[in-house]
Each structure stands twice: as C-alpha cells, then as structure tokens.
Coordinates of C-alpha atoms in Angstrom, one line a residue:
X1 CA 71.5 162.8 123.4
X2 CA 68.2 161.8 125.1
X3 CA 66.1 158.7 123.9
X4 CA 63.4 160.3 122.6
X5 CA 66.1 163.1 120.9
X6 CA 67.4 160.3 119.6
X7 CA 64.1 158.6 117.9
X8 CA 63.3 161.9 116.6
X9 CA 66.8 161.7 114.7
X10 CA 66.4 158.7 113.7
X11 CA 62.7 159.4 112.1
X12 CA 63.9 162.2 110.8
X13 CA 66.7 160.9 109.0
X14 CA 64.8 157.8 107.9
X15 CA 61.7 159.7 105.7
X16 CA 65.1 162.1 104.4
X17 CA 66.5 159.0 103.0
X18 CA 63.4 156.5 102.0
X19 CA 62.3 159.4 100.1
X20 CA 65.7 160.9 98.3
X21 CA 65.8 157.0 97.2
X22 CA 62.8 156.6 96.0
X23 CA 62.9 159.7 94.0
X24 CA 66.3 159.6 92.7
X25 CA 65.7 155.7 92.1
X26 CA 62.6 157.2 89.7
X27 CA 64.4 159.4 87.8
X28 CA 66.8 156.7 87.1
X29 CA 64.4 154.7 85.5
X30 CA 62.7 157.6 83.9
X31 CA 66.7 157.9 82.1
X32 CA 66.0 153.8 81.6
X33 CA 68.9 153.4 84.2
X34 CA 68.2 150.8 86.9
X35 CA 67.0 152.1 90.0
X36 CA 69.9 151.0 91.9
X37 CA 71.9 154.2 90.3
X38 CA 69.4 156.8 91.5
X39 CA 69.4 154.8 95.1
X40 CA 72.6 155.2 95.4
X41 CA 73.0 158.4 94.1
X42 CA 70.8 159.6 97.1
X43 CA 73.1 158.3 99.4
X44 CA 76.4 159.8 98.3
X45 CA 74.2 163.1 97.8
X46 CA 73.4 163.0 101.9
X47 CA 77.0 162.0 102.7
X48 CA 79.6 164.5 103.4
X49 CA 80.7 165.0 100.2
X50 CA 77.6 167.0 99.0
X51 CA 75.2 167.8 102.1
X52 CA 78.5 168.3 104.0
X53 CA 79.4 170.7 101.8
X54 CA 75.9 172.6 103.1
X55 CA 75.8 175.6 105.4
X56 CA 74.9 175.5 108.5
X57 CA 76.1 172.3 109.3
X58 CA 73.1 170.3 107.8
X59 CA 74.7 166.9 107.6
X60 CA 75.7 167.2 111.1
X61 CA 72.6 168.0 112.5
X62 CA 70.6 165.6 109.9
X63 CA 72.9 162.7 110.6
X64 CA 74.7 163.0 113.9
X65 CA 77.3 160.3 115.0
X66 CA 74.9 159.0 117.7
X67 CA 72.2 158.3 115.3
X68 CA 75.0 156.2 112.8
X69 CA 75.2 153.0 114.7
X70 CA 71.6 152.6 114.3
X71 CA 71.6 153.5 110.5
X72 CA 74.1 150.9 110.2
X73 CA 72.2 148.0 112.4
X74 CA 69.5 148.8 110.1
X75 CA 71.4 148.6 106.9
X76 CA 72.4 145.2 108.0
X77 CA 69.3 143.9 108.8
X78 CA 68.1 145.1 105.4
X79 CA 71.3 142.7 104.1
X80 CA 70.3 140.1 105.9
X81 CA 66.7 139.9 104.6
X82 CA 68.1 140.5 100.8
X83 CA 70.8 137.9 101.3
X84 CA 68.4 135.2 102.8
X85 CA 65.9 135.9 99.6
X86 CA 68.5 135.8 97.0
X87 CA 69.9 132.5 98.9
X88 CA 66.4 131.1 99.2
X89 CA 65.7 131.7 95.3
X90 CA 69.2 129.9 94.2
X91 CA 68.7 126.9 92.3
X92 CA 72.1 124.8 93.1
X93 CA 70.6 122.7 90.1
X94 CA 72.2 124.7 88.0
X95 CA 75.8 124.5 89.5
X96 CA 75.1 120.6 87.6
X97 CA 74.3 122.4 84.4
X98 CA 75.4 121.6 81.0
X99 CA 76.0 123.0 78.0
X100 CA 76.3 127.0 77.4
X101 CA 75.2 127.7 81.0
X102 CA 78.5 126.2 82.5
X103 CA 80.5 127.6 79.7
X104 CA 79.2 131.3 79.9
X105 CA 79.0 130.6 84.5
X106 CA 82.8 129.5 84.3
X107 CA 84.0 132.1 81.5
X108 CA 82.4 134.9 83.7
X109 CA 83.8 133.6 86.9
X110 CA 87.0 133.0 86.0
X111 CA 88.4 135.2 83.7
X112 CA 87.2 138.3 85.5
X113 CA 89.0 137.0 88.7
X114 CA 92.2 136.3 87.2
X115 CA 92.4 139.8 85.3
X116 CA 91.5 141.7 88.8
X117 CA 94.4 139.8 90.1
X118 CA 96.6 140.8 87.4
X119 CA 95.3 144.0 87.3
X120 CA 96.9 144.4 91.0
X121 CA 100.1 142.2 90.3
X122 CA 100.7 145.0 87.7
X123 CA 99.9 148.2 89.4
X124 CA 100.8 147.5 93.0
X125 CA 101.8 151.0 93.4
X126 CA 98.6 152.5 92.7
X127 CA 96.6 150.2 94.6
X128 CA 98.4 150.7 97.9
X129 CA 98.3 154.7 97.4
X130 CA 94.8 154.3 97.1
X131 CA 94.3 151.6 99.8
X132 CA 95.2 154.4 102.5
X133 CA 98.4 152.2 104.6
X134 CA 95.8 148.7 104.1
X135 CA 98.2 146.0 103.2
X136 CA 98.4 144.8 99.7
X137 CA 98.9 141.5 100.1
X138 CA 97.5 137.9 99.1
X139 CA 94.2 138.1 100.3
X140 CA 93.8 141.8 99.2
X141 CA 94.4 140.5 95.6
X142 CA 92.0 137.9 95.9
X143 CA 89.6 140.1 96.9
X144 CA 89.6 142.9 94.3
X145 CA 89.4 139.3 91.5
X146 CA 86.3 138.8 93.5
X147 CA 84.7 142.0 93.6
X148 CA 85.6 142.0 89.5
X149 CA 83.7 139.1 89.4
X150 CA 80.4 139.5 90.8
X151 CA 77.3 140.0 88.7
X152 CA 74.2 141.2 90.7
X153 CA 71.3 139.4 89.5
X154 CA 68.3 141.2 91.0
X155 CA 69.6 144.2 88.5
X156 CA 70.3 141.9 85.7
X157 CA 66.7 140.9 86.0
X158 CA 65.3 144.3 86.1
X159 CA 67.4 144.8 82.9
X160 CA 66.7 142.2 80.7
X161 CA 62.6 142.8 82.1
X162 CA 62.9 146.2 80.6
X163 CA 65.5 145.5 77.6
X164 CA 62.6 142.9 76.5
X165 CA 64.8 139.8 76.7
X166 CA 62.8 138.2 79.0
X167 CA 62.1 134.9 77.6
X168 CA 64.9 135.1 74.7
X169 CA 67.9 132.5 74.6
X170 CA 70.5 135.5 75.4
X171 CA 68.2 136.7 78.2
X172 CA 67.7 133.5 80.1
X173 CA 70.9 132.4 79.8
X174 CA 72.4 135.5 81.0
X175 CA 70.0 135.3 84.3
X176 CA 70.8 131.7 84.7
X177 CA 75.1 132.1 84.4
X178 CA 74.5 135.4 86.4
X179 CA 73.2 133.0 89.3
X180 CA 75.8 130.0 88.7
X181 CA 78.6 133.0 89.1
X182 CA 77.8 134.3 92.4
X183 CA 77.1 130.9 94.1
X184 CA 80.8 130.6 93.0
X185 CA 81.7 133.9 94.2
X186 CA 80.3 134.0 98.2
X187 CA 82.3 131.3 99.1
X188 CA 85.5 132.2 97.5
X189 CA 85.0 135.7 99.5
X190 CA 84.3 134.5 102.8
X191 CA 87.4 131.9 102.2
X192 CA 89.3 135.4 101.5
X193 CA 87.9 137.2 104.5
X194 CA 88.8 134.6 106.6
X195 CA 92.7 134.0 105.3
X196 CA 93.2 137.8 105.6
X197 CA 91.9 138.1 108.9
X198 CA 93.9 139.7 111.6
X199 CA 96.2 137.2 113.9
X200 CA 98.3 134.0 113.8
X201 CA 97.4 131.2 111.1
X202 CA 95.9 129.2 114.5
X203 CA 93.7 131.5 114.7
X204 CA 92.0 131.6 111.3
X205 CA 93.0 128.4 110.4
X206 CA 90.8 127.5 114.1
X207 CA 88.2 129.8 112.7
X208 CA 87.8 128.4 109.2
X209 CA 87.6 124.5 111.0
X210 CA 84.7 126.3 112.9
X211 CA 83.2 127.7 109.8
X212 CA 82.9 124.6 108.0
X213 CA 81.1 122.9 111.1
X214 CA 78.7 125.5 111.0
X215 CA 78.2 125.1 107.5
X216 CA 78.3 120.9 108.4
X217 CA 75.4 121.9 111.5
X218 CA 73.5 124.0 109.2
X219 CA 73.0 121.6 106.7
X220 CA 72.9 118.0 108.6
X221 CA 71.0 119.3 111.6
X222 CA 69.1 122.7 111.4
X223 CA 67.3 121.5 107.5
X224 CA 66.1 118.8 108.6
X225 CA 64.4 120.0 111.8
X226 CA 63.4 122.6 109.1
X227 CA 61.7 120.3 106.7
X228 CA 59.9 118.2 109.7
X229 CA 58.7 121.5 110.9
X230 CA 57.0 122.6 107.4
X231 CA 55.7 119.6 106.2
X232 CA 53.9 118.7 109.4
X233 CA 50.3 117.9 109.5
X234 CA 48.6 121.2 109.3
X235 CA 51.7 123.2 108.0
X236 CA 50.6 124.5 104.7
X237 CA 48.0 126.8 106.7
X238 CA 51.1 128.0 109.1
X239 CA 52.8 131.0 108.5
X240 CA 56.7 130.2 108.0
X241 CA 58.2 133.9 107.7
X242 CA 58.8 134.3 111.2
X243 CA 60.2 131.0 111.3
X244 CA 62.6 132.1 108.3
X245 CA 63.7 135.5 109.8
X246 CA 64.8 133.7 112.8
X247 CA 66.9 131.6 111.5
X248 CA 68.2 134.2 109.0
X249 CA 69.0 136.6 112.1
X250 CA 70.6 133.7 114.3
X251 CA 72.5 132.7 111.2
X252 CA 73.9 136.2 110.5
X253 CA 74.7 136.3 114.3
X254 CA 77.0 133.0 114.1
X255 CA 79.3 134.1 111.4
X256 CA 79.3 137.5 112.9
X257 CA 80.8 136.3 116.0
X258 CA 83.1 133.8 113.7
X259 CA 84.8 136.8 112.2
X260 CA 82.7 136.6 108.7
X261 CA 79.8 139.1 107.7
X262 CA 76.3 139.0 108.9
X263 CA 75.5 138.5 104.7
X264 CA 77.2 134.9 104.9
X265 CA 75.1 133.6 107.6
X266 CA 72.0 135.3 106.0
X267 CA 72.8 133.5 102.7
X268 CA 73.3 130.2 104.0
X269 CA 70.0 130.1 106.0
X270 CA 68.3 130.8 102.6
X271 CA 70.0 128.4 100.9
X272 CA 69.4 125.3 103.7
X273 CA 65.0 126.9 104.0
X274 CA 63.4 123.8 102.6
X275 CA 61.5 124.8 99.3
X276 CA 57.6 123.2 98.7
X277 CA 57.8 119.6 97.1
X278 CA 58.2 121.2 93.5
X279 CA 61.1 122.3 94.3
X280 CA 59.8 126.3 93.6
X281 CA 60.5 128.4 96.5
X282 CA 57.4 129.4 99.0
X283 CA 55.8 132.8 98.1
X284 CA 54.1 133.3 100.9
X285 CA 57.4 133.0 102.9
X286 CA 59.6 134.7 100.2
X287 CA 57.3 137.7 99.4
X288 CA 57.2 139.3 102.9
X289 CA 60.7 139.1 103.4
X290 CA 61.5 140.9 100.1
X291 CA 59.2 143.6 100.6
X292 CA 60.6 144.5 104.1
X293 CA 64.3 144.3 102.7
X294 CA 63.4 146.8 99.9
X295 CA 61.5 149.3 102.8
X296 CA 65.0 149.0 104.5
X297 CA 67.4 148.6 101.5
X298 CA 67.6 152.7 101.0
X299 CA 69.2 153.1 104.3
X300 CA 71.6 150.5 103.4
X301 CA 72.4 152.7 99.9
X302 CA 72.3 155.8 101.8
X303 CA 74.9 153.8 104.5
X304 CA 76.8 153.5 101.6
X305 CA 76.8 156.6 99.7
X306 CA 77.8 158.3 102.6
X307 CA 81.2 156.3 103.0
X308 CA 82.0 157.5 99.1
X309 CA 83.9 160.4 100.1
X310 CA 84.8 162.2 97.2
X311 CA 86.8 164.8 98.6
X312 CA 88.8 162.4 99.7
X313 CA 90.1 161.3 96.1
X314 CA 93.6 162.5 94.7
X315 CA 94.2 163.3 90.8
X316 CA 96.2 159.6 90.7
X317 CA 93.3 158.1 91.6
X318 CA 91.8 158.5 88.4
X319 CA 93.9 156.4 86.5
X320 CA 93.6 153.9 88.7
X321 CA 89.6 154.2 88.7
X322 CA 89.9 154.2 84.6
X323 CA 92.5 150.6 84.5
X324 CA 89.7 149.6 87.5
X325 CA 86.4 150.1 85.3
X326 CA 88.2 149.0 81.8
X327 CA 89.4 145.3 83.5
X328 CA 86.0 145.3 84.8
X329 CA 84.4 145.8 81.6
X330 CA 87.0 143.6 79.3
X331 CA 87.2 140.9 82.2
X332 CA 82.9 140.1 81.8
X333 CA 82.1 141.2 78.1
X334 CA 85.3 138.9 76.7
X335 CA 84.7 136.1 78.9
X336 CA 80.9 136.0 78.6
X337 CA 81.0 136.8 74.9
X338 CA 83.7 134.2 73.9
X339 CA 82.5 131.6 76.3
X340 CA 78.6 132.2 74.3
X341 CA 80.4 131.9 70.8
X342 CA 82.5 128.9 71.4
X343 CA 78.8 127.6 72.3
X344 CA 77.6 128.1 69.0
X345 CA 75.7 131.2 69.7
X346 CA 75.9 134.0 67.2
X347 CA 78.0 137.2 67.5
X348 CA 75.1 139.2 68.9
X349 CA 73.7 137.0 71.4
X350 CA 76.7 136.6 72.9
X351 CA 77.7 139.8 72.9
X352 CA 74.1 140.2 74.7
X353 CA 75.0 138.0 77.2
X354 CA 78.8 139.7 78.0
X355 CA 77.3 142.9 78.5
X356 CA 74.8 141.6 80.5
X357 CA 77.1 140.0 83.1
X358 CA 79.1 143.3 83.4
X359 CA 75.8 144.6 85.6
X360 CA 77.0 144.7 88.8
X361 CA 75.0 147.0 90.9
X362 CA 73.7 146.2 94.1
X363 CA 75.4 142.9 94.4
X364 CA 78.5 144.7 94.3
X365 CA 77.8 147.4 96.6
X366 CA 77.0 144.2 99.1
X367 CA 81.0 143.2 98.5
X368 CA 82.2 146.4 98.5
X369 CA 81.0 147.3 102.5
X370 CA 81.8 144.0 103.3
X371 CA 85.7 145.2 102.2
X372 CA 85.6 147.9 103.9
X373 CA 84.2 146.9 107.5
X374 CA 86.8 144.1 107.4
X375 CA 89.5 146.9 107.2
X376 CA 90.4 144.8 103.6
X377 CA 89.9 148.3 101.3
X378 CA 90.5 152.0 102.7
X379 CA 88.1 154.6 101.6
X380 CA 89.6 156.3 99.2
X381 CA 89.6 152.7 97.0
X382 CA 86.1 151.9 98.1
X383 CA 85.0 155.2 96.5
X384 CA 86.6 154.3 93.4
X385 CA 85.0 150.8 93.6
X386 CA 81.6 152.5 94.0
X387 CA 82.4 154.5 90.9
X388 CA 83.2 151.3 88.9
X389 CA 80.1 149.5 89.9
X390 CA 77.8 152.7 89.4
X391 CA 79.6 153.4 85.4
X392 CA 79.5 149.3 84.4
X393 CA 76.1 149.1 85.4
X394 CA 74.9 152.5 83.7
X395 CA 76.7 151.4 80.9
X396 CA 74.7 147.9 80.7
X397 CA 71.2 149.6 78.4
X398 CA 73.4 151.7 76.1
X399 CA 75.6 149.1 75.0
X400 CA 72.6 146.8 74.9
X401 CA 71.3 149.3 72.7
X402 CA 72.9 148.4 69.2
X403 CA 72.9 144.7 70.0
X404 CA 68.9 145.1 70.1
X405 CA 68.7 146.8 66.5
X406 CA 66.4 144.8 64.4
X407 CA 68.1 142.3 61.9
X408 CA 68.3 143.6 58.5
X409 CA 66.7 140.7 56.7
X410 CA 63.0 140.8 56.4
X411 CA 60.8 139.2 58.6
X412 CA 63.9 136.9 60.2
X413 CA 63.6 139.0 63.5
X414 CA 66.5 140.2 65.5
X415 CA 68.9 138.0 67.3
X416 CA 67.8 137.6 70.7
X417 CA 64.4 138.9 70.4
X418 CA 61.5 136.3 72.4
X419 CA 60.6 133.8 69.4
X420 CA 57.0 133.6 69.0
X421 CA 55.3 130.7 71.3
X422 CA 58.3 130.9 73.8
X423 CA 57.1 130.9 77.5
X424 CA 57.5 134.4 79.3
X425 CA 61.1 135.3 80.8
X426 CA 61.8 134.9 84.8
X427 CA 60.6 137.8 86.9
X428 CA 62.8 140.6 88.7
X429 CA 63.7 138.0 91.6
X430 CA 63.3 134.6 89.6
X431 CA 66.4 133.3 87.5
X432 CA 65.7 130.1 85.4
X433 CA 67.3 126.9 85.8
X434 CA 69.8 125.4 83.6
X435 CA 67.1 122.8 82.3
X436 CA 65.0 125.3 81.1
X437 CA 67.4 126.8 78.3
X438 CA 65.4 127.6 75.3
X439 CA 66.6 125.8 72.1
X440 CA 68.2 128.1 69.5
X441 CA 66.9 129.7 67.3
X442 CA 67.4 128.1 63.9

C-alpha cells in the first residue's frame, strides 16, 4: 500500500469511527446511559464480529491490517493524554483522608480484589478455558482482583451530574472514594504487570529496581525543574501544554521501554505537573489536553470494540461471564454499602454510594487492553471482561433509580438529595477532596 493509499485509509476510517461514536455515544445518553456504552458499542459494531459479518468484504477494505498499527499508535496517544489529565486532577490529599472517605476508599478496594481472587481460586477451570492456553497463575489472579476493583471516575462523574447527586453527601463521597480507589489500583497493576512478565526473576526483579528509580527521578529531579520552570518570572502569561505533552509522551516512552504500559508513564507525569499555588490544577494547561484526548478517545473505543470478538465465545463462557459480572457487582455494592453504614450513613445513601462504585466504564476498558497487550488475558476472556464492564456500568442509573424515590415523609426530602444552601457538586473531570465532605444531614 502506497502512502498516500494509506492516508486515504486512514481518513477514511477515522470520520467512520469519530462519527459511529459520536452517534451511538448520543443515543446512549438519550436511553440516560453514559456515553461510554454507545462509544463502545460503535467499536465492537466495526469490528469483525458485526461489519465482518458484511458482504463484500467491508471490514477488510474499511480497516485493512496496514492501516491497524496506526489506529493503535493513535489509540495510545489518546491514553496517554487521558491518563496524564486524570493523574494531573488526583488529589493525593485525600489518600490522608479521614472518616467515611477511607472507610468507603478501603471497603471498595479491598474487598472487590479479594473476591476476584477467590472468584479464580474457585473456578480455575473456567478461567483457563477462557484464557485461550494464557497461564493461570499468580499474577493472572492478581490481575482479574484488579480489574474487579477499578472504578472509572470520569463516568462516575457524568453519573452522579445527571443522577442530580452532585453536591449531596452520597454523591461527593462516592467521587471522592472513586478517586482514593484507583490511586490504589495503578500501582498494584503495574507491580502485577511487572511480576508476570516473561523471563528469569533477574530480569523483572532488575526491571522493578529500574522502575522505582524512575519513579525516584520523576519525582526528585524532573518536578522540581518543573516547578522552577512555571513559577518563573513571566510564567503565568506562558503557555505550559506543550511543556505537559512532552513530558507525558517522554514518560509513556520510559515505561514503555521498561516493559510497563505507555498509561503508567502518562499517569505519573500528571501526577509529578506542579499545580498553581492553590493547589487547584491549571485550566489553561488541563483543558487542551482533555479536549484533544476526547477527539482521539473514539479510536481508542473503536481499537477496543474491534478486539471483542464475539464469535469467538463458546456456550461455557457464559457462566463464566454471569460468576464474572455477579462478583463484580456483590464485590463493590457490599463493600461500598457496608463500609457507608458502619460510617453512620443511612441504608439509602449507602446503598447510593455501592452502586455508584460498581461504574466501571472507561477506566476499565483502560485495564482491560492493558491485559491483553501484555499477553496476561486471551481474547475470548477479554470479550467477556468487556461484557462485564459494559452490563455494571448500564446497570449503575437503573439501580440508582429506586434509591432516588422521594422520602415518604412530608417535606423531610429524600436521602441523598443536595440540601438547600449546599455548594454545587464537582464537575465531569473534578472529584472533591476528602476535606470537603459535606456534614450529614441531620
């Protein structure tokens, strides 16, 4: 295929899937889904299971293999700016956090993780059918506890926006363990990625030693160049995104090459970015790359829909996919819900905020590829893994839906509803901090 052959296919296959995304993401939300469902609805609709299924060899000639590689660079870069956002916007304050926050973050971290690996200790069988010949082994297990873990918080935040719990005691508290929860979580993965890597324990024991003097560099040497550069005389007026994308691209070069994802380095450079004096994280850097990941972020759904290969699936695997989604669903709603009511929430609100941390969305989609580049999942289990994430996060607004009934008693308002005079509810891409917990409600 010529270059300019090759730009055509690449155009061409671009608008396809920046508009089926856009459109199908619409029609989610038009069904009060998040848009994340329709997004990556699109893709598995434009992978071989679906448009393969086409005459006339559509997918082929829509999608040919030459074209994949740069689908996939693509997708990654769109990681990379998503990861570096969602790093620059965590508040590590609240890793110090007392109170419900650490109850519900802790709850929701570790329960899930411990009933994923149980779920695995107890059906071994099924998980190495489904696994395709991958080895079931240590660092397998630990990953599938991880992956039952996560909570995706830019999703959470579109919920609770459009459930109108922005603002309410459930709500922010929710957003705020959501956050606590997957700083807890990207570590423990790349730990796991790491111990199950291919060769000797030299070798990734010499490549974990390596890994934490990047980490050591990162945070010892490159932020503190980065907060003499910014806070220079004449450095408000500067532009810093440039300055941000480079280091988030260099970053997700390093532990690339050190065997981890391109999302680790990417999250680490947003969470060493030096913040303005407040402590609130710079707009004007934060804003452009968030609007560039989103442009990009359909080719990363589409990247992923097409790996879903449903065809590919065998009438055991649906047992397996129904033990997956209900340890998914039990592992966050118990732990959330329990850890709220030994708080001294009531009944509802916690249940609010255990269904709440069973969103997993795009988050877990993030995980998910990361598995299956590193050879830790086959495809067969990373379409049922896609399945789970797509039904617990569908199934977030209907069970939110008899928690939001109005109380019964006159004019006492509903649990969890925004109490009059509270201060409006974090944005899609803000979470609150720990110190900003509403009081309860008497």
């Amino acid at each position: 295929m010529s270059a300019d052959s090759m730009v055509t296919h690449v155009a061409a296959a671009l608008a396809v899937v920046i508009t089926a995304s856009y459109a199908l993401g619409a029609v989610a939300r038009r069904l009060g889904q998040p848009a994340v469902i329709g997004e990556l609805c699109a893709g598995v609709a434009l992978g071989p299971s679906l448009l393969g299924l086409a005459p006339g060899r559509l997918y082929e000639n829509l999608f040919p293999e030459q074209i994949q590689p740069i689908l996939t660079a693509l997708a990654q870069v769109a990681l990379v700016f998503f990861l570096f956002a969602v790093g620059y916007e965590l508040d590590l304050r609240l890793l110090r956090g007392k109170g419900t926050v650490t109850a519900v973050s802790l709850g929701g971290f570790a329960f899930p993780m411990l009933l994923g690996a149980g779920v695995v200790l107890l059906f071994p069988g099924g998980f190495a059918s489904a696994n395709g010949g991958h080895p079931v082994d240590t660092a397998f297990t630990l990953y599938i506890a991880v992956a039952l873990s996560i909570t995706a918080v830019p999703v959470l935040a579109g919920i609770i926006r459009d459930q109108g719990l922005a603002g309410s005691r459930p709500g922010t508290i929710a957003m705020a363990s959501a956050g606590v929860i997957d700083a807890l979580s990207w570590p423990v993965l790349a730990v796991v990625l790491v111990g199950g890597a291919h060769g000797s324990a030299r070798t990734w024991t010499l490549r974990l030693a390596l890994l934490a003097l990047y980490v050591l560099a990162m945070l010892c040497v490159v932020r503190p160049l980065l907060v003499r550069w910014m806070r220079r005389p004449g450095a408000l007026m500067t532009n810093h995104a440039p300055v941000a994308v480079a280091v988030a691209l260099a970053s997700a070069c390093v532990t690339n090459a050190l065997g981890l994802h391109v999302i680790f380095g990417a999250l680490l450079a947003g969470i060493i970015m030096p913040r303005q004096p407040d402590g609130v994280p710079d707009n004007q850097l934060l804003r452009p790359l968030q609007e560039t990941g989103g442009l990009l972020l359909p080719v990363f759904f589409a990247i992923s829909g097409m790996a879903v290969r449903l065809d590919g699936l065998a009438a055991s695997d649906l047992l397996l996919l129904l033990v997956i989604c209900a340890a998914a669903v039990v592992g966050k709603v118990t732990a959330g819900s329990l850890a709220a009511r030994v708080a001294r929430m009531s009944w509802r609100d916690a249940l609010t905020i255990g269904v709440l941390l069973n969103t997993r969305g795009l988050t877990e989609l993030v995980v998910l590829n990361v598995g299956l580049q590193a050879g830790m999942i086959g495809p067969r289990l990373y379409a049922l893994l896609v399945v789970m994430a797509l039904v617990t996060t569908a199934a977030t607004g209907p069970l939110l839906g008899p928690l939001r009934r109005p109380a019964r008693r006159p004019g006492a308002g509903s649990d969890g509803e925004r109490t009059p005079g509270s201060r409006p509810g974090p944005g899609p891409d803000q979470s609150p901090s720990a110190d900003a917990e509403p009081a309860p409600q008497p």
